[in-house]
Short mmCIF file of C-alpha atoms in Angstrom, two decimals:
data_model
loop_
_atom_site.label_atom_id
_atom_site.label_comp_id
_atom_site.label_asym_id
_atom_site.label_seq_id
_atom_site.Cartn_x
_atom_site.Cartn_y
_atom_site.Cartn_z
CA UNK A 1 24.32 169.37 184.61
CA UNK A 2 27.62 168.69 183.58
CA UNK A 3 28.33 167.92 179.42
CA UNK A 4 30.03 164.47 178.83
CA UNK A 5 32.19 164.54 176.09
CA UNK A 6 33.41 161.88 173.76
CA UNK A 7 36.78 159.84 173.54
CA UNK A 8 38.74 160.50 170.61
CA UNK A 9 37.15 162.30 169.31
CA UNK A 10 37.32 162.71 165.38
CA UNK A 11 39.89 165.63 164.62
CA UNK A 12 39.19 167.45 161.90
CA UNK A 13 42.77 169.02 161.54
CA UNK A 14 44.33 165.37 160.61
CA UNK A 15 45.80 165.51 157.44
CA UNK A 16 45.89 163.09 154.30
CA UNK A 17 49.20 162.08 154.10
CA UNK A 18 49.11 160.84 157.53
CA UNK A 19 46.03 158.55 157.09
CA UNK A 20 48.04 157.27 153.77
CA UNK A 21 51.26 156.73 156.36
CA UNK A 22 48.74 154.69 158.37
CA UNK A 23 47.53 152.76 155.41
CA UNK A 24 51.11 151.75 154.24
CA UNK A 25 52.18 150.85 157.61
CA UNK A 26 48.70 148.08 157.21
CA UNK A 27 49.63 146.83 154.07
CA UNK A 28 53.53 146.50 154.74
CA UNK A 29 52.69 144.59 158.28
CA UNK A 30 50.36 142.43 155.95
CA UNK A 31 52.73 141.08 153.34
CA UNK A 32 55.46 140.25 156.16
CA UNK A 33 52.90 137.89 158.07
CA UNK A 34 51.00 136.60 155.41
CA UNK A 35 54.13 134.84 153.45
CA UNK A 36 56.11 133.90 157.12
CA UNK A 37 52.31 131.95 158.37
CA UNK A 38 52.46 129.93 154.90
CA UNK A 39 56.07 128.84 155.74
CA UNK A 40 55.17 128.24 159.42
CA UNK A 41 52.26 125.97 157.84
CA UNK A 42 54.66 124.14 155.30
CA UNK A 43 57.05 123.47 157.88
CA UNK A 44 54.53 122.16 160.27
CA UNK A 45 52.80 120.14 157.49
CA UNK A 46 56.65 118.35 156.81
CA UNK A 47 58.11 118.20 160.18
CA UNK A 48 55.40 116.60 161.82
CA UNK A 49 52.91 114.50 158.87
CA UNK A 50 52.84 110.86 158.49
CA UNK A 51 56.09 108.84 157.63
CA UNK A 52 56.53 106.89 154.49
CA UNK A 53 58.83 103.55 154.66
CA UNK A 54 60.71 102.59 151.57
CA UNK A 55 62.19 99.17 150.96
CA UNK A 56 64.89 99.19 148.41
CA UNK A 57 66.39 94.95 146.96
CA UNK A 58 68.87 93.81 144.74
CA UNK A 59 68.36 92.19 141.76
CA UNK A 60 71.02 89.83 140.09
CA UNK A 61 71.06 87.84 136.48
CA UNK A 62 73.09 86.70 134.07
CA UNK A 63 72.87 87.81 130.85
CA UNK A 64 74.17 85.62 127.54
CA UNK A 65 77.03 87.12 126.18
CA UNK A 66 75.97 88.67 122.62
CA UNK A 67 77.65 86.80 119.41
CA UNK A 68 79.38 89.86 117.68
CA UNK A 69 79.21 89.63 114.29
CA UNK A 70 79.84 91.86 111.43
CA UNK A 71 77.23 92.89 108.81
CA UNK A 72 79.84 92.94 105.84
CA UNK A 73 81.47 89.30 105.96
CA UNK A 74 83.67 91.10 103.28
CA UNK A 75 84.75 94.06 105.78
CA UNK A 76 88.57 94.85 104.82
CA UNK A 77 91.31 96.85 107.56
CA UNK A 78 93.35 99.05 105.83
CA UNK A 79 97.07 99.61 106.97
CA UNK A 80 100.04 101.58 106.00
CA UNK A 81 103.36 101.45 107.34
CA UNK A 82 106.01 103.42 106.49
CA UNK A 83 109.54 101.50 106.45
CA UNK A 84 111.93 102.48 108.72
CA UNK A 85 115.76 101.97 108.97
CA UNK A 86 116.65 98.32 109.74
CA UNK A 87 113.05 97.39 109.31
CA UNK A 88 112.64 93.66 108.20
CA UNK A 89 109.18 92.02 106.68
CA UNK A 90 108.17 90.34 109.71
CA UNK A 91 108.87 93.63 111.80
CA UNK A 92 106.26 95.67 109.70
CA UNK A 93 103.54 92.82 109.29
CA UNK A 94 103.85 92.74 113.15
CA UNK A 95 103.11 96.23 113.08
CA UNK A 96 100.15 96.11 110.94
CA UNK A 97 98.95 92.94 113.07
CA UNK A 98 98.92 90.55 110.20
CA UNK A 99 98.61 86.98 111.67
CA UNK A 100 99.18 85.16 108.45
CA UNK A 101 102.14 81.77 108.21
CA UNK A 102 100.82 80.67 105.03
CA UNK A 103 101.51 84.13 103.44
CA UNK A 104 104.87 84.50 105.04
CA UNK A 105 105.87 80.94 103.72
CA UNK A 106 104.15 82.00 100.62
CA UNK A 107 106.90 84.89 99.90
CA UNK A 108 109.59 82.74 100.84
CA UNK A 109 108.96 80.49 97.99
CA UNK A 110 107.35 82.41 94.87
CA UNK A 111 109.93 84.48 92.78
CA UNK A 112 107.90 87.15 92.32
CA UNK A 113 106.79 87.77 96.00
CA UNK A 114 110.23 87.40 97.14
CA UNK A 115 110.51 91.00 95.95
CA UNK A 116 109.03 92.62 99.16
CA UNK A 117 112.34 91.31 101.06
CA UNK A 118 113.69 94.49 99.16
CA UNK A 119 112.65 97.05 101.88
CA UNK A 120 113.85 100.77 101.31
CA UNK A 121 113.67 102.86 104.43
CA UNK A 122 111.66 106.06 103.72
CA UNK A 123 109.03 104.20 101.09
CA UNK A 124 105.48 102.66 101.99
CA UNK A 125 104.03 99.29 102.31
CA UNK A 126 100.43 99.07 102.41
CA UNK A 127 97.80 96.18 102.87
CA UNK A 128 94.37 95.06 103.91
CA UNK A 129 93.29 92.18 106.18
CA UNK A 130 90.70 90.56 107.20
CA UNK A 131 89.25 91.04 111.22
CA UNK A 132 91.64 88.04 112.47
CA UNK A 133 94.74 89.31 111.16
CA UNK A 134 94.78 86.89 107.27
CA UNK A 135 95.78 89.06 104.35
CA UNK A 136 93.50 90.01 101.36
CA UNK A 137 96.30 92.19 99.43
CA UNK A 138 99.50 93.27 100.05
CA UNK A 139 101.26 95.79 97.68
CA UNK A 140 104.94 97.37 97.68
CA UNK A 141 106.82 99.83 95.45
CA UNK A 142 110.14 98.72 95.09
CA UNK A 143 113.81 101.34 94.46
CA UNK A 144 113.62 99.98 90.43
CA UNK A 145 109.85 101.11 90.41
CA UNK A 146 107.79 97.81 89.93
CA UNK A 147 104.89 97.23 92.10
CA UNK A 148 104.51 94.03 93.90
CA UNK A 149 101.20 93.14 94.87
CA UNK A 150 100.41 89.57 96.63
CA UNK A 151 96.28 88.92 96.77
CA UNK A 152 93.93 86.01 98.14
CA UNK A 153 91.07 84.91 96.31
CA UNK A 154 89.44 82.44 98.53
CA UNK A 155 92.34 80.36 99.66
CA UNK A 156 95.02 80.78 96.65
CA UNK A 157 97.70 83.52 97.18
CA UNK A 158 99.03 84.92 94.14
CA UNK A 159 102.05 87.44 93.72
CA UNK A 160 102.33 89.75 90.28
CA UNK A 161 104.70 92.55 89.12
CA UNK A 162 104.49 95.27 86.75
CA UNK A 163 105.73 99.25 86.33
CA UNK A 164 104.16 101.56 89.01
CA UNK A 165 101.63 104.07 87.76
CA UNK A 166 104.03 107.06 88.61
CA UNK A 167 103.58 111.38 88.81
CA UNK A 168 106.88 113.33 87.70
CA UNK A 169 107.44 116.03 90.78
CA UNK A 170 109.36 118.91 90.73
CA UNK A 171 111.63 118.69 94.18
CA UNK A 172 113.73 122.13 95.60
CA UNK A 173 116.49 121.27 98.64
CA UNK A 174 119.00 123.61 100.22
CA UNK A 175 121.84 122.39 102.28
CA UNK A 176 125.07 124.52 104.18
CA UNK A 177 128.14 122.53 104.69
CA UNK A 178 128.81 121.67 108.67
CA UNK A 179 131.52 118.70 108.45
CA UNK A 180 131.06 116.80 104.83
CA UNK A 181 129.53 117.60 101.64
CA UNK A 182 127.58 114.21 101.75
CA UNK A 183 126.42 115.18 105.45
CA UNK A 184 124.45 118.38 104.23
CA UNK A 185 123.17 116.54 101.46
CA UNK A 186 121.82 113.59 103.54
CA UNK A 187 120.51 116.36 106.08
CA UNK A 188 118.81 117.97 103.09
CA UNK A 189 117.01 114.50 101.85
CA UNK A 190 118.75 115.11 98.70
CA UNK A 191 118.73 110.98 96.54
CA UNK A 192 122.31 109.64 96.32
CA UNK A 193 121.68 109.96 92.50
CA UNK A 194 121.32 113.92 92.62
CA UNK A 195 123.95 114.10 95.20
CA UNK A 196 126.22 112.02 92.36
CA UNK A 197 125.00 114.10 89.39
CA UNK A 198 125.42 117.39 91.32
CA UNK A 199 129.48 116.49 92.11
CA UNK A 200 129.86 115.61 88.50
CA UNK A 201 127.95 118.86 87.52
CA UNK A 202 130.12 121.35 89.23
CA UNK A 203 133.62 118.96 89.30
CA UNK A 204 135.19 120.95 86.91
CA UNK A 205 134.68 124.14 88.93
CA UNK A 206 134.47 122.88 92.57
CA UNK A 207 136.84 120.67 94.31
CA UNK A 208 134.38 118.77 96.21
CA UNK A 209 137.61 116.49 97.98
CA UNK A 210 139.85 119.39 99.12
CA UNK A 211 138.57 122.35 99.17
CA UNK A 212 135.22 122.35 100.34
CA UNK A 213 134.76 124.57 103.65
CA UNK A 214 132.30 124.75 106.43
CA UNK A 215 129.54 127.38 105.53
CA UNK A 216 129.64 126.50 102.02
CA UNK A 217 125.94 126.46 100.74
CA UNK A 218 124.14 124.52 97.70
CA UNK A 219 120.79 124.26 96.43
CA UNK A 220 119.67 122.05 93.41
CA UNK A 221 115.89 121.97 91.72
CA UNK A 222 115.23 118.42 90.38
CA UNK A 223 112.64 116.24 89.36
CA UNK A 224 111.65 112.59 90.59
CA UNK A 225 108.89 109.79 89.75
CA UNK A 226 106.67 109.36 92.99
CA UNK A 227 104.27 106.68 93.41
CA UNK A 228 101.52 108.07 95.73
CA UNK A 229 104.24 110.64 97.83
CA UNK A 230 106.96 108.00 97.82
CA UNK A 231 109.96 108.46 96.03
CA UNK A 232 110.07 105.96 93.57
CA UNK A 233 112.98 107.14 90.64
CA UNK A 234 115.19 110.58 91.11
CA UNK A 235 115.00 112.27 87.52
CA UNK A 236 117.94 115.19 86.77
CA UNK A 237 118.73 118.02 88.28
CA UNK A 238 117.17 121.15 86.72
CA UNK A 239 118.96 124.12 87.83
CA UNK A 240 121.62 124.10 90.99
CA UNK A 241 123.63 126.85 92.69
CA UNK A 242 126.99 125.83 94.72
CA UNK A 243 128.48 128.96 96.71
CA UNK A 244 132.11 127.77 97.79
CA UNK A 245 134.10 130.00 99.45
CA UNK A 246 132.20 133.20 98.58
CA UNK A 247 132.41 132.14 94.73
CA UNK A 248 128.55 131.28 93.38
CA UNK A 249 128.54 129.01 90.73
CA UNK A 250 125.32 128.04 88.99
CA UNK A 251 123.99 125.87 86.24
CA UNK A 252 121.05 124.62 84.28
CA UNK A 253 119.58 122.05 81.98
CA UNK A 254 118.24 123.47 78.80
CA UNK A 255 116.79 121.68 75.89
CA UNK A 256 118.91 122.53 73.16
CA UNK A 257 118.11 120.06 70.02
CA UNK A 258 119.99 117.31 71.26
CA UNK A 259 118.30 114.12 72.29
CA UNK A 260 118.71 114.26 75.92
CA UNK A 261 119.83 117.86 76.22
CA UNK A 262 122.79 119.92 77.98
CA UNK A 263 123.60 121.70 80.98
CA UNK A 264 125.03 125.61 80.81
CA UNK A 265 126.21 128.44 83.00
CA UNK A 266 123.10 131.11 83.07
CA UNK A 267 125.15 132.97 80.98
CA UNK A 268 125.25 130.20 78.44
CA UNK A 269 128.31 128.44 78.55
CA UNK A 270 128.34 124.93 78.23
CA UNK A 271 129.09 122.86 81.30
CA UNK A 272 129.55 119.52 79.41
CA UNK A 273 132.44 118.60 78.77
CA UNK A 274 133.29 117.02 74.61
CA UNK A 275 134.02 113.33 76.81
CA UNK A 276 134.46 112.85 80.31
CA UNK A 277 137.87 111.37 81.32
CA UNK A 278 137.17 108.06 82.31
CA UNK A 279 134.78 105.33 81.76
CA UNK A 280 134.42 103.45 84.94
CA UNK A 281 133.74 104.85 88.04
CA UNK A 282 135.49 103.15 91.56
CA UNK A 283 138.81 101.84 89.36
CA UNK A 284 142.05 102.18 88.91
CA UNK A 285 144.61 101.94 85.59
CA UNK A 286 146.47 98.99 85.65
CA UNK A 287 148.05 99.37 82.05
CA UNK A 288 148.33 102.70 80.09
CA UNK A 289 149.37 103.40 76.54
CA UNK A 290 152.59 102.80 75.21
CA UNK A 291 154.89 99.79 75.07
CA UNK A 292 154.06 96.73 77.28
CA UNK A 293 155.21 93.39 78.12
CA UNK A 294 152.21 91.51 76.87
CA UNK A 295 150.73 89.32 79.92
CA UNK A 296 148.86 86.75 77.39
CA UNK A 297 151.19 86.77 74.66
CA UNK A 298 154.20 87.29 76.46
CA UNK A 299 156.12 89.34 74.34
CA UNK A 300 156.62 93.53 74.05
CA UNK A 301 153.60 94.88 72.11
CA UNK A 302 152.50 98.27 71.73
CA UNK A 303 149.16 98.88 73.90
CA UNK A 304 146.86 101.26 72.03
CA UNK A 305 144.81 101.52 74.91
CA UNK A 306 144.16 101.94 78.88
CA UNK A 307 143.42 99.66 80.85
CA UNK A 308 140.89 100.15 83.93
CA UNK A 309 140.76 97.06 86.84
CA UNK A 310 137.17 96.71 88.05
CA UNK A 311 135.71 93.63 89.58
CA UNK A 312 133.34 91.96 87.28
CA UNK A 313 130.06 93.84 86.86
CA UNK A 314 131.29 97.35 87.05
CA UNK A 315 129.38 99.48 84.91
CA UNK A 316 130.84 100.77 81.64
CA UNK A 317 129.65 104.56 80.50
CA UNK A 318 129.68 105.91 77.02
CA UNK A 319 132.20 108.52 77.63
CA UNK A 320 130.32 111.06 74.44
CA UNK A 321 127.27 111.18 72.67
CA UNK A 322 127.44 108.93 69.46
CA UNK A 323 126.60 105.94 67.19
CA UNK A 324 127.05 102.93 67.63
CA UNK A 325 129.48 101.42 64.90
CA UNK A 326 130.15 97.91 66.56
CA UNK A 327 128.87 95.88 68.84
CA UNK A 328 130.44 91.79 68.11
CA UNK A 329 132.37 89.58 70.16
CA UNK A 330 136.35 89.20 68.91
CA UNK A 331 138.33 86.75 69.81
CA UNK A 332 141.31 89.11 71.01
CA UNK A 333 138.66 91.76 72.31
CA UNK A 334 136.16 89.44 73.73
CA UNK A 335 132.78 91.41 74.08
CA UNK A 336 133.38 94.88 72.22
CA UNK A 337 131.40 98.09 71.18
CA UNK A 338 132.62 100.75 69.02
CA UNK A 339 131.21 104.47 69.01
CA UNK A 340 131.36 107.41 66.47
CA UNK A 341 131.62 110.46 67.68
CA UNK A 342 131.21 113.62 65.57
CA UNK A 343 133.19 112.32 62.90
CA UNK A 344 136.44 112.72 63.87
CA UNK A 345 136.30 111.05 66.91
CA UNK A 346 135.63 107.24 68.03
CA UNK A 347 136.02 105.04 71.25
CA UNK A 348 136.15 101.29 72.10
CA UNK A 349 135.61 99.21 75.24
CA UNK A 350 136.71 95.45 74.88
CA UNK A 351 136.37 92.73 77.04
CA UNK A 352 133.12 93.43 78.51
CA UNK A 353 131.34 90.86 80.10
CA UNK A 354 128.13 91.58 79.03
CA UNK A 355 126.03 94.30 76.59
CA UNK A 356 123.67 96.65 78.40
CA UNK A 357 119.62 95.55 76.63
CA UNK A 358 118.37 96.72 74.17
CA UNK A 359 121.67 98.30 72.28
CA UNK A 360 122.81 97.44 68.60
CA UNK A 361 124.81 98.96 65.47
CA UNK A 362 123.22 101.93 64.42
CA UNK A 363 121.89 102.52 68.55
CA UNK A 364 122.27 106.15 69.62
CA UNK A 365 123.86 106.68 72.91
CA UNK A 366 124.44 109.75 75.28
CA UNK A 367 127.06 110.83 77.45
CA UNK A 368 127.06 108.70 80.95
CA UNK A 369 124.35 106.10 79.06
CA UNK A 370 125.54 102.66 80.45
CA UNK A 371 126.44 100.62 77.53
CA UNK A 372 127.81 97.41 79.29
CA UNK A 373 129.53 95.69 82.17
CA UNK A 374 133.09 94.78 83.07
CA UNK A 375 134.62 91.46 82.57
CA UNK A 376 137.49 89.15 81.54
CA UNK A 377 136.19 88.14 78.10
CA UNK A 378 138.53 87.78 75.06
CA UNK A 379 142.54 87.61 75.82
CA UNK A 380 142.40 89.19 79.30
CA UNK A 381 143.86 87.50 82.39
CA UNK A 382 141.45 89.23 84.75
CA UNK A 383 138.42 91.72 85.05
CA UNK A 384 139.34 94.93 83.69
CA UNK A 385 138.09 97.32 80.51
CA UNK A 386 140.32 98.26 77.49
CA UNK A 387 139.79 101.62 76.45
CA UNK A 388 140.51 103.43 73.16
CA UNK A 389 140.26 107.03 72.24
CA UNK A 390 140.33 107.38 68.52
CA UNK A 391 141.01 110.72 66.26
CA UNK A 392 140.54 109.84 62.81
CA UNK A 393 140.80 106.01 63.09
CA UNK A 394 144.13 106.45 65.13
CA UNK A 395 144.45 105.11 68.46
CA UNK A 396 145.94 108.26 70.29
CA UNK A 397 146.48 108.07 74.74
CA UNK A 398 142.98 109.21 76.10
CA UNK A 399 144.75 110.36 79.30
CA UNK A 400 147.28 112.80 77.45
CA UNK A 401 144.65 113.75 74.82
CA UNK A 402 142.87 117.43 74.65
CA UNK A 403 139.64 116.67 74.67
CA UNK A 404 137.08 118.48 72.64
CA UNK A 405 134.88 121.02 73.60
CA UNK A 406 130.94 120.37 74.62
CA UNK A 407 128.78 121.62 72.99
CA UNK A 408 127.93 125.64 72.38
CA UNK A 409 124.45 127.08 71.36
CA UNK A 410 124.14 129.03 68.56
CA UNK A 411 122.75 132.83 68.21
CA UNK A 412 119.43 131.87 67.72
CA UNK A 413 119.65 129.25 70.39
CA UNK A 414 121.15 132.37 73.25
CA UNK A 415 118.14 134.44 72.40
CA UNK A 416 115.51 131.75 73.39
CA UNK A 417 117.61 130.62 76.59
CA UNK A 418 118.20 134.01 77.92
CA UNK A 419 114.63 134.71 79.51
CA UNK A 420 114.70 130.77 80.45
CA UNK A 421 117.88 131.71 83.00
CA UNK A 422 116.89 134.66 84.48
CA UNK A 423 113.58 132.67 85.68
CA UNK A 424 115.93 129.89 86.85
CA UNK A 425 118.11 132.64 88.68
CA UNK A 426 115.35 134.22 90.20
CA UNK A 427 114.35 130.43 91.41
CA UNK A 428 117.41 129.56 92.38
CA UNK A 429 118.07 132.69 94.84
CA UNK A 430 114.68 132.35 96.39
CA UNK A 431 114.39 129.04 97.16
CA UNK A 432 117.67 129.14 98.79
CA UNK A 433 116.94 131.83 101.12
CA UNK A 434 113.72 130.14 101.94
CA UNK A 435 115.56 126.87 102.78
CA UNK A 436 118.35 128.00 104.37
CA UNK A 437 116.18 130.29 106.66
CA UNK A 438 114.49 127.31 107.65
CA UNK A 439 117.60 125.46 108.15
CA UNK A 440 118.88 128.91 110.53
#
């Protein structure tokens, strides 16, 4: 009888990694089918379920326009302009969208509004309005420092002036010369006044008509009232340094005793001179001293004097510090003032049309101080000043005469002012290499 064996039989030689092979294989197979029957589902589910319609409709209405209204009925715009070259009044309040006739005919007519016609490019005009354009307040510094300030309370515009509230600044400017002297300084934004005090500070020692050259470098410290960053006053120069053809010359103001005080060398010599040589600025001499053929008397006459033609309104400058020993009105002389100078020395001016305010015998006045104005006053066929230069009561020619010396400090004085240079010196050298390195 024949044995009948099995099929596959189990075999005992199979090993344990196989049947783990085997096991893998199961569970790899598994996680491929199981995740690709869920899609096959999902797909099936959206390809092939029920459709959903949707309808979609306009809408239209008109909504009311909301009122817009502000919460403050007081609210205020605030506007600043600053004034440019050949700006007029209208031009800025156009600028600052000020819709206002009645204030415009308003400045036209009140005195003290009228003041804001006086526009200075470079300074700042401020004001606040109302939402539709009607001023509240206007304000304005003007070039002689007052503020102007026009305001509207309810429907009344009203226009007052008084003194700005003004901060004294220290100001440092650098210039090299390129064509003109008055070029550099107007490319510096150096005031006409400093420019003026800075020729007359240095004239003695620079000729600032002929010899000037191109490279020739300044700089000048000075001080200035402001009236919130606007210029408002120039002051005087405090220390300056003019280098003209490779020659440096420098100076300073120091406060030596004297009322307004004096400027020197840093070394210490004094740069003012005992008078300055003329009076008037912008005239010429139309009679000097000596014999003349007297135009109101008509006859020869000695004239003690010089004469210096100016239209009317010229300004008339104490040419030394003194005392004032005369002021009157003469019949030959016309408006006069008489100074004392150090003793020895007086001056006159005649025929002046008017006295600067506030002056009287016993006044004290500097050198430069303005003392008066030209005019025709007295005998005098025309507008012109007569000039004396006295030494000891005796009318000597002020154009022939040595003039005295300024003033020099004493010992004690050059001890104090010696560590007060070299800090000026030290200034002076680095803020022009700053500038002028800007300027390169």
């Amino acid at each position: 009888m024949a044995e009948i064996l099995p099929q596959n039989p189990p075999r005992a030689d199979r090993s344990p990694v196989a049947s783990w092979q085997r096991q893998h294989m199961q569970w790899l197979v598994a996680a491929v089918l199981v995740p690709l029957s869920m899609t096959l589902t999902a797909y099936g589910v959206v390809e092939f379920g029920p459709q959903v319609t949707t309808t979609f409709s306009t809408v239209t209405q008109t909504l009311p326009t909301p009122e817009l209204r502000a919460e403050n009925g007081d609210v205020s715009l605030n506007h600043v302009e600053v004034i440019r070259s050949g700006d007029s009044l209208s031009r800025l309040l156009a600028r600052m969208g000020v819709i206002d006739s009645e204030l415009q005919q308003f400045i036209q007519t009140d005195p003290t509004a009228r003041k804001l016609y006086e526009l200075s490019p470079g300074r700042f005009l401020q004001a606040s309005t109302r939402p539709d354009g009607l001023i509240r307040e206007i304000s304005y510094v003007t070039s002689k420092g007052e503020e102007v300030r026009i305001g509207r309370e309810n429907t009344t515009l009203t226009a007052q002036a008084s003194p700005a509230q003004t901060q004294t600044q220290t100001f440092l400017k650098s210039g090299r010369i390129n064509s003109s002297f008055f070029a550099a300084t107007d490319a510096a934004d150096i005031p006409d006044a400093i420019t003026q005090q800075l020729i007359e500070l240095f004239a003695s020692r620079v000729d600032f008509h002929h010899k000037l050259q191109k490279g020739d470098q300044f700089t000048v410290i000075y001080d200035a009232e402001v009236h919130q960053g606007s210029l408002v006053r120039p002051g005087k120069i405090l220390g300056a340094q003019f280098i003209s053809n490779g020659v440096v010359h420098e100076a300073m103001w120091y406060a030596d005793g004297s009322p307004s005080g004096n400027y020197y060398t840093l070394d210490g010599a004094s740069l003012k001179q005992g008078f300055i040589s003329s009076p008037v600025k912008f005239s010429r001499v139309s009679s000097g001293f000596g014999m003349r053929f007297h135009p109101v008397m008509f006859d020869w006459k000695q004239h003690r004097g010089v004469d210096y033609a100016a239209p009317t309104g010229t300004e008339i400058m104490a040419t030394a510090d003194g005392v004032i020993t005369k002021l009157a009105r003469e019949a030959g002389y016309g408006n006069v003032i008489e100074i004392r100078h150090d003793g020895r020395y007086s001056t006159l001016y005649a025929h002046m049309n008017a006295f600067a305010p506030g002056l009287k015998v016993g006044s004290n006045v500097t050198q430069g101080q303005i003392i008066g104005e030209v005019g025709s006053t007295g005998r005098s066929t025309g507008p012109h000043l007569h000039y004396e230069f006295k030494i000891n009561g005796e009318q000597v020619d002020p154009l022939a005469v040595k003039l005295p010396e300024g003033k020099k400090l004493t010992n004690q004085q050059l001890l104090a002012f010696g560590p007060v240079a070299r800090s000026m010196k030290r200034q002076l050298s680095i803020a022009g290499q700053v500038e002028l390195a800007q300027l390169d």
